[in-house]
PDB file of N, CA and C in Angstrom:
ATOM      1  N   UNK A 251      36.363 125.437  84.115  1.00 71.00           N
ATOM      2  CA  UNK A 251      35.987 124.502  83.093  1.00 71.00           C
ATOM      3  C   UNK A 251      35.314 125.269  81.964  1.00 71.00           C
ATOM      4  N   UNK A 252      35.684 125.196  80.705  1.00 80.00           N
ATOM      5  CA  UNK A 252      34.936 125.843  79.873  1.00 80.00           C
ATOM      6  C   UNK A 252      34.248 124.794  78.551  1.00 80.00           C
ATOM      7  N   UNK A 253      33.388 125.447  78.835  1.00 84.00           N
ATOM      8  CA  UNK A 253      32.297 124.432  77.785  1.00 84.00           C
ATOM      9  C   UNK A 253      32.413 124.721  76.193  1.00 84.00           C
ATOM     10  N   UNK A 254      32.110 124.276  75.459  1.00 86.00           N
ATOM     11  CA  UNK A 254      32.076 124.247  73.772  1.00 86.00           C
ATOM     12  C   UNK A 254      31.016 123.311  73.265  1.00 86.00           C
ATOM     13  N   UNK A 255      30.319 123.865  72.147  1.00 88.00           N
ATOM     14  CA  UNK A 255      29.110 123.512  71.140  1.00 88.00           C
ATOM     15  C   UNK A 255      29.812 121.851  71.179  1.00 88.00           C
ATOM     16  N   UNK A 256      29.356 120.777  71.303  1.00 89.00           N
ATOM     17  CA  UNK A 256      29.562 119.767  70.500  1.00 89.00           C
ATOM     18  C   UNK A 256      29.734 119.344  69.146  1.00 89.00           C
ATOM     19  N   UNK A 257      30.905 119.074  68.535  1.00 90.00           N
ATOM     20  CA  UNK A 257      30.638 118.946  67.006  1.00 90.00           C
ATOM     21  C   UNK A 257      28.937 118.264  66.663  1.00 90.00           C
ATOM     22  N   UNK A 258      29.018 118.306  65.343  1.00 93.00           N
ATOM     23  CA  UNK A 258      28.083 117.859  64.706  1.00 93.00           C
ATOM     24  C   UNK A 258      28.005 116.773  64.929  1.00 93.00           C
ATOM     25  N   UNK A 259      28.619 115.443  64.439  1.00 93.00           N
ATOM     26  CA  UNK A 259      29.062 114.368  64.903  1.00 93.00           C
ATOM     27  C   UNK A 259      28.759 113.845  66.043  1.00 93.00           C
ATOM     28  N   UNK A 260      29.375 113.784  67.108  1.00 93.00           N
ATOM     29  CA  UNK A 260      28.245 114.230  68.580  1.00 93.00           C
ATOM     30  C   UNK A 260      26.963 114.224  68.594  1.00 93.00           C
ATOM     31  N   UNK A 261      26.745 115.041  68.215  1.00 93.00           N
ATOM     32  CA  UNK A 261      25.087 115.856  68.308  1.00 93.00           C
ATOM     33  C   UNK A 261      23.887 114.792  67.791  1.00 93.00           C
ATOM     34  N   UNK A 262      24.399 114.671  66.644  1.00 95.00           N
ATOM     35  CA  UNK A 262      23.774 113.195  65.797  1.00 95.00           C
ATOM     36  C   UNK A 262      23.572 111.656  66.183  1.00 95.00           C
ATOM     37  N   UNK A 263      24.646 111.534  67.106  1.00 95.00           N
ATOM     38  CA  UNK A 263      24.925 110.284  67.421  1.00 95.00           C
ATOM     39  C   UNK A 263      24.117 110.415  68.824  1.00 95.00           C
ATOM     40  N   UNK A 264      23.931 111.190  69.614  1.00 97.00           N
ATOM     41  CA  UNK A 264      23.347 111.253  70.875  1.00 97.00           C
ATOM     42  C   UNK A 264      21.253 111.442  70.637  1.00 97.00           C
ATOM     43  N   UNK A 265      21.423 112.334  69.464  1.00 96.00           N
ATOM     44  CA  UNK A 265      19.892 111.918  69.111  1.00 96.00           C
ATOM     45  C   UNK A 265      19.611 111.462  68.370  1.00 96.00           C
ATOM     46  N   UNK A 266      20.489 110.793  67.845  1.00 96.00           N
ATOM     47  CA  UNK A 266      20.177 108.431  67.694  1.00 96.00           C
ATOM     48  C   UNK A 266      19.848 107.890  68.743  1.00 96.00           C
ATOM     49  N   UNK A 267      20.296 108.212  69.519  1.00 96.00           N
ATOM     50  CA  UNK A 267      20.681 107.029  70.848  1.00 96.00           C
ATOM     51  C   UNK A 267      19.368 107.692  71.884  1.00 96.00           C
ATOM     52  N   UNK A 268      19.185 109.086  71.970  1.00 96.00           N
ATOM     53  CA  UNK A 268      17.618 109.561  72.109  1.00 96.00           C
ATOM     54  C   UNK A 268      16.513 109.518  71.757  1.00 96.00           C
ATOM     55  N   UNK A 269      16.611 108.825  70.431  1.00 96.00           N
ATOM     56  CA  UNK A 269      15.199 108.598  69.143  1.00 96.00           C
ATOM     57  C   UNK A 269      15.159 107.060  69.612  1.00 96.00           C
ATOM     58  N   UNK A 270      16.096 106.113  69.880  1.00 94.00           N
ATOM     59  CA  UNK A 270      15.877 105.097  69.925  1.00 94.00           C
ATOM     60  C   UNK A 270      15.211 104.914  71.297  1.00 94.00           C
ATOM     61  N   UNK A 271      16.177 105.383  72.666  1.00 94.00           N
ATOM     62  CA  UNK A 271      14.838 105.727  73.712  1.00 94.00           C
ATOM     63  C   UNK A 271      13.583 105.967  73.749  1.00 94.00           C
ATOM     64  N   UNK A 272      13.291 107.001  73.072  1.00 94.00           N
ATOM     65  CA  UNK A 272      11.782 107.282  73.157  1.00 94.00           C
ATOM     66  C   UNK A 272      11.682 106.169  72.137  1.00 94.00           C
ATOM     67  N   UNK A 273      11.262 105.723  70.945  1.00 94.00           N
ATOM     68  CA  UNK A 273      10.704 104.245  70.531  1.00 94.00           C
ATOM     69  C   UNK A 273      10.692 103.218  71.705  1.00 94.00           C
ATOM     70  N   UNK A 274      11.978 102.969  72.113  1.00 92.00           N
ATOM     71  CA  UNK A 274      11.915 102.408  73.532  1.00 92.00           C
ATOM     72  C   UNK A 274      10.838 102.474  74.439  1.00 92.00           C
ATOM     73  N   UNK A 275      10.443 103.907  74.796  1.00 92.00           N
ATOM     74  CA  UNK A 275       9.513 103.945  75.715  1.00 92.00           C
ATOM     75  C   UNK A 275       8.162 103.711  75.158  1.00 92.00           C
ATOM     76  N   UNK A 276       8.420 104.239  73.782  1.00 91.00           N
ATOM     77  CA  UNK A 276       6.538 104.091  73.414  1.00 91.00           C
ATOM     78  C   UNK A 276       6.024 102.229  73.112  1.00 91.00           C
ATOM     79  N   UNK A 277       7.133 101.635  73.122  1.00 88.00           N
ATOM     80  CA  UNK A 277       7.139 100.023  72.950  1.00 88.00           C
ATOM     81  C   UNK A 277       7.252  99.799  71.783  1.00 88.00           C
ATOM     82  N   UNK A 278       7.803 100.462  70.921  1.00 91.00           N
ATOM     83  CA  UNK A 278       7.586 100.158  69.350  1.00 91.00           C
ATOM     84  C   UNK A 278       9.190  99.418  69.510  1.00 91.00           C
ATOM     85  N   UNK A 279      10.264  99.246  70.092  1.00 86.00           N
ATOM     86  CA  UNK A 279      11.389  98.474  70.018  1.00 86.00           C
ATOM     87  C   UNK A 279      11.583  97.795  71.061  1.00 86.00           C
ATOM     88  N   UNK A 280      10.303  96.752  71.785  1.00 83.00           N
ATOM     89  CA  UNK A 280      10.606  95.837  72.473  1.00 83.00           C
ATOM     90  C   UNK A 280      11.657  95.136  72.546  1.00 83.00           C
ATOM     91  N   UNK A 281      12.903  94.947  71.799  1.00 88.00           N
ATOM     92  CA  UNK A 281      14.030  93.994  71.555  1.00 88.00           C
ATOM     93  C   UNK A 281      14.615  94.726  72.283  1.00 88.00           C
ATOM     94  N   UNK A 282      14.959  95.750  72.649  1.00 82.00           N
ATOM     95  CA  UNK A 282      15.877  96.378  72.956  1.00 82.00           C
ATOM     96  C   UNK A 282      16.120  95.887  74.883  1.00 82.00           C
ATOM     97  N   UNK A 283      17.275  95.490  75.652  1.00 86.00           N
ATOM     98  CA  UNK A 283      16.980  95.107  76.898  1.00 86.00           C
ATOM     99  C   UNK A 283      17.084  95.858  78.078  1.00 86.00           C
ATOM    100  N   UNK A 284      17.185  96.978  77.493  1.00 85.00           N
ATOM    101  CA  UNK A 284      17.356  97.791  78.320  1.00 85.00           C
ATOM    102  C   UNK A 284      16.318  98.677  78.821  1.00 85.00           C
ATOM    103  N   UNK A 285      16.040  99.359  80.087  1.00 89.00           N
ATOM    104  CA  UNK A 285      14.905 100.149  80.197  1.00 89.00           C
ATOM    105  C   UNK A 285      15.131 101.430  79.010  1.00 89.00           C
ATOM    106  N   UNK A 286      14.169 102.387  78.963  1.00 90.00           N
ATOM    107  CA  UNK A 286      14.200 103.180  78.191  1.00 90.00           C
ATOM    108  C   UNK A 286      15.045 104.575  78.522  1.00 90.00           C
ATOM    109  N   UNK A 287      14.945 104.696  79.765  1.00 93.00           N
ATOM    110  CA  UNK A 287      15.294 105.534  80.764  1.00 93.00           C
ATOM    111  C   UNK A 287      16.707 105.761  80.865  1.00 93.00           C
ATOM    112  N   UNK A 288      17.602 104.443  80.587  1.00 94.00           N
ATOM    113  CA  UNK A 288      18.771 104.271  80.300  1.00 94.00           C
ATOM    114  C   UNK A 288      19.067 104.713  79.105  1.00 94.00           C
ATOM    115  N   UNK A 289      18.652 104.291  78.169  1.00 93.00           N
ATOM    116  CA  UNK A 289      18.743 104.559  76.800  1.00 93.00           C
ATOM    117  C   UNK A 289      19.191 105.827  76.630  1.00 93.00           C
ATOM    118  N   UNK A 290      17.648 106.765  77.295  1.00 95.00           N
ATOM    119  CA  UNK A 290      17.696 108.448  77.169  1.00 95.00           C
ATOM    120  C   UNK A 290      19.401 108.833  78.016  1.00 95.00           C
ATOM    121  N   UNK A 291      19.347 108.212  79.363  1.00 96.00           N
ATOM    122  CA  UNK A 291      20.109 108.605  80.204  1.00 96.00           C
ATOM    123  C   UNK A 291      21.902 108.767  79.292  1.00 96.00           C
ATOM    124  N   UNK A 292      22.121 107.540  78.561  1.00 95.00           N
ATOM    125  CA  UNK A 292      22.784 107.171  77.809  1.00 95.00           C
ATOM    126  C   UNK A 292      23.173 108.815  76.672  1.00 95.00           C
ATOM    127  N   UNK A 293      22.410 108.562  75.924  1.00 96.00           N
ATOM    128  CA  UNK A 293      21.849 109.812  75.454  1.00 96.00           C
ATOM    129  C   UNK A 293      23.092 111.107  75.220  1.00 96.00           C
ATOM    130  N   UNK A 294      22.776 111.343  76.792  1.00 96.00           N
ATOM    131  CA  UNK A 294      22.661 112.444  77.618  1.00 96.00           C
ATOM    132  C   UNK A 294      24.187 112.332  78.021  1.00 96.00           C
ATOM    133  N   UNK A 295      24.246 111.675  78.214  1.00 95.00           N
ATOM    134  CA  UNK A 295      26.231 111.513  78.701  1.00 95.00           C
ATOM    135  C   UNK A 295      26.876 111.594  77.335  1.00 95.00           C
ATOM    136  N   UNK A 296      26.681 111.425  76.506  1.00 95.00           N
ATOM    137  CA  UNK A 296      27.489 111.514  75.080  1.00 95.00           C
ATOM    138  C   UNK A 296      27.473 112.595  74.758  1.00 95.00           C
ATOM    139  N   UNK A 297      26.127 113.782  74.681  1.00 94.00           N
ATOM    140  CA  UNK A 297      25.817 114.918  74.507  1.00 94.00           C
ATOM    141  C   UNK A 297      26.848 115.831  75.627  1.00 94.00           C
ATOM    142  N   UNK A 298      26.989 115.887  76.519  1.00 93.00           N
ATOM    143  CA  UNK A 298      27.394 116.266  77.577  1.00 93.00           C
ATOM    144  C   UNK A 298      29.041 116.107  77.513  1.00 93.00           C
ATOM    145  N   UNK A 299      29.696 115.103  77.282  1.00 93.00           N
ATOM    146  CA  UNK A 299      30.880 114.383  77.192  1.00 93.00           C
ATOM    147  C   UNK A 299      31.150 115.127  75.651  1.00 93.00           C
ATOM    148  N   UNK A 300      30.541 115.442  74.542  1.00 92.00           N
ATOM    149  CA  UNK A 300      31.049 116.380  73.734  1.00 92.00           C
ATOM    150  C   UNK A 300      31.105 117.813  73.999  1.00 92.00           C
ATOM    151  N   UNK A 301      30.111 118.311  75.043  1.00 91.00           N
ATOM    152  CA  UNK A 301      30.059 120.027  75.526  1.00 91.00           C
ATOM    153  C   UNK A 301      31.745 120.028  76.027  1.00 91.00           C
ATOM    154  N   UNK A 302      31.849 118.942  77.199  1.00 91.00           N
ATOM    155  CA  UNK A 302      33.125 119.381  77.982  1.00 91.00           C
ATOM    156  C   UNK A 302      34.458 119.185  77.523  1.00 91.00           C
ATOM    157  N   UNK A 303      34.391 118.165  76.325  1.00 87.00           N
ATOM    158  CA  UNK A 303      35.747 117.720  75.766  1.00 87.00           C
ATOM    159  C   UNK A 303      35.689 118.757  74.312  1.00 87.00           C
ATOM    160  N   UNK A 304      36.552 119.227  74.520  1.00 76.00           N
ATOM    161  CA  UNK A 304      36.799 120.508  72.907  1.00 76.00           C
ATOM    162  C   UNK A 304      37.707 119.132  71.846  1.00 76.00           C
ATOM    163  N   UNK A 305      37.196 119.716  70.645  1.00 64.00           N
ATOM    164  CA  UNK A 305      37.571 118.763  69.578  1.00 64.00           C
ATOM    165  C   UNK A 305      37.325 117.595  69.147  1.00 64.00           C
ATOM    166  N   UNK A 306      36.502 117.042  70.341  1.00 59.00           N
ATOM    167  CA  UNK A 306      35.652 115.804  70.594  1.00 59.00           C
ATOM    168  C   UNK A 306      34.212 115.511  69.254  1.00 59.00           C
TER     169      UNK A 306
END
C-alpha cells in the first residue's frame, strides 16, 4: 500500500470538520448532535481516506 500527501483540498476540509469538534467539545456549538469525539473521529477518516487514495 503506498501512501501520498493529501491534496490541499482534503487537508482543509478535514480541519473544518476538526475545528468544528473541538468548538464542539469546548461547548461553544451546542447545536451540533453529535458527541464531539465523533466529530474529531470524523475528522480523521477524511484525512486518512485522502493519504491512501492518490488523486483524491
Amino acid at each position: 500500500m503506498n501512501l501520498s500527501a493529501p491534496t490541499q483540498i482534503v487537508f482543509i476540509i478535514s480541519l473544518v470538520i476538526a475545528i468544528i469538534g473541538l468548538l464542539a467539545a469546548l461547548g461553544l456549538l451546542a447545536f451540533i448532535p453529535l458527541a464531539a469525539v465523533w466529530i474529531v473521529l470524523i475528522a480523521y477518516i477524511v484525512l486518512a481516506a485522502g493519504c491512501l487514495m492518490r488523486g483524491a
